[in-house]
GROMACS .gro file of C-alpha atoms in nm:
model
   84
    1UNK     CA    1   2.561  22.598  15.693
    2UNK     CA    2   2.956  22.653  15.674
    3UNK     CA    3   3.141  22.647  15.363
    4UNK     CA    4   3.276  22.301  15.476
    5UNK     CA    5   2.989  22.141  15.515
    6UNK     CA    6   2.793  22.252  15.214
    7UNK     CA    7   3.141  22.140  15.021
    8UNK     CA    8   3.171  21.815  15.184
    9UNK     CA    9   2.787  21.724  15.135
   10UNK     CA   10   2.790  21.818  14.805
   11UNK     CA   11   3.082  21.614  14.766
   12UNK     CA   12   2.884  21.281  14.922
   13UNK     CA   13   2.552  21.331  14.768
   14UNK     CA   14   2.736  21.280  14.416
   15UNK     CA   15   2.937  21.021  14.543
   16UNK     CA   16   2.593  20.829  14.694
   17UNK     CA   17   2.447  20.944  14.375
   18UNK     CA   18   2.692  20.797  14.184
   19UNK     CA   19   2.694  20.468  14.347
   20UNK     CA   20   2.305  20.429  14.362
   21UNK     CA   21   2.305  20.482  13.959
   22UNK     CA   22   2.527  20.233  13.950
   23UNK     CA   23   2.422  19.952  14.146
   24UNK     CA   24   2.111  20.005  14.015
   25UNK     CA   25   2.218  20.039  13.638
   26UNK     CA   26   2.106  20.363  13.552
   27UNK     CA   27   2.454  20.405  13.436
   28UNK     CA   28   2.786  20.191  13.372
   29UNK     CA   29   3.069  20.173  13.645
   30UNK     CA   30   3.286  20.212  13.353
   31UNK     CA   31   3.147  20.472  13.187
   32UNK     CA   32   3.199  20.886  13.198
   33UNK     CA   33   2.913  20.996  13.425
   34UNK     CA   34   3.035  20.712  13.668
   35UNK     CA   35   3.385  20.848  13.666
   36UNK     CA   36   3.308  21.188  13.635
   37UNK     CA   37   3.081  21.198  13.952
   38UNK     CA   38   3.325  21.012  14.152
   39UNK     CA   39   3.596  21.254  14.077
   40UNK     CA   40   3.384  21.556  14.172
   41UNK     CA   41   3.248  21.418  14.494
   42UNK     CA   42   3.563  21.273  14.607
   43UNK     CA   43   3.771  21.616  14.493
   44UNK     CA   44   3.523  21.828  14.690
   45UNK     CA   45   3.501  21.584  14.973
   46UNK     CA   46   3.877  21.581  14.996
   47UNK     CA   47   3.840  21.995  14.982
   48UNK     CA   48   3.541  21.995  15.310
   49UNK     CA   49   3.790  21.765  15.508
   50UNK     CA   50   4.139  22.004  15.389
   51UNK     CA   51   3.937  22.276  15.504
   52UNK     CA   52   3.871  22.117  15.837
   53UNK     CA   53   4.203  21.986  15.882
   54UNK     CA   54   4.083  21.612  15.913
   55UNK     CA   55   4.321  21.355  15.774
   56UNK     CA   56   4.218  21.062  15.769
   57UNK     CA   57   3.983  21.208  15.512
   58UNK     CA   58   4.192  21.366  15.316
   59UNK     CA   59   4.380  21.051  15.230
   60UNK     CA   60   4.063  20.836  15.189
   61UNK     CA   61   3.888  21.123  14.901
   62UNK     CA   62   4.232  21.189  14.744
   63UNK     CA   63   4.297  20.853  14.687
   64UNK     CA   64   3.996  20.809  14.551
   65UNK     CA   65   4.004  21.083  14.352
   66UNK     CA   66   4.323  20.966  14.234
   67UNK     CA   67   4.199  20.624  14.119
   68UNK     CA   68   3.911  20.803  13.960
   69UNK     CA   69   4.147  20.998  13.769
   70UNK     CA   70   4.290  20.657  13.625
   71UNK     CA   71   4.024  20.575  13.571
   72UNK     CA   72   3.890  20.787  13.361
   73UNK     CA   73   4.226  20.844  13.180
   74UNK     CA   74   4.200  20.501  13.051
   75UNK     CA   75   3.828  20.520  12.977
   76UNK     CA   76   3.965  20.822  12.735
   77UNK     CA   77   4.196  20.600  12.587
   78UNK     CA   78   3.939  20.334  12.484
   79UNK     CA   79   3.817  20.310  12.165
   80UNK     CA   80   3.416  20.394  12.208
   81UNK     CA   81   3.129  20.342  11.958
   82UNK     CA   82   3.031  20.669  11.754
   83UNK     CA   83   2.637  20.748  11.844
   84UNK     CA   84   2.492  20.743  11.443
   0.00000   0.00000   0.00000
């Protein structure tokens, strides 16, 4: 397996990992792990399809790493509970 590939299916199995703990409320949408795994899949998604020089791709994962981003900047600025 090339670099690319093993980079962009990383990149998809957290994103599809992300979204099947989610739908099926293992974890929050609005919570860190959420956020966190969609930044990581779609930042090394957006890497496997710089790599291969496919656009399209790169605009779809880096704006979704970008909204990810947002997101979790305003998940940091949220007041959360303490854990006692």
């Amino acid at each position: 397996m090339d670099a690319p590939t093993f980079i962009g299916s990383l990149g998809v199995a957290l994103l599809l990992l992300a979204f099947f703990l989610s739908l099926f409320k293992f974890i929050a949408q609005d919570g860190f792990a959420y956020i966190g795994m969609n930044i990581a899949g779609a930042g090394l998604a957006c890497w496997s399809s710089w790599i291969i020089a496919f656009m399209p791709f790169v605009v779809l994962e880096a704006v979704w790493c970008l909204v990810a981003v947002a997101a979790l900047v305003k998940w940091l600025r949220a007041p959360h509970e303490q854990a006692s």
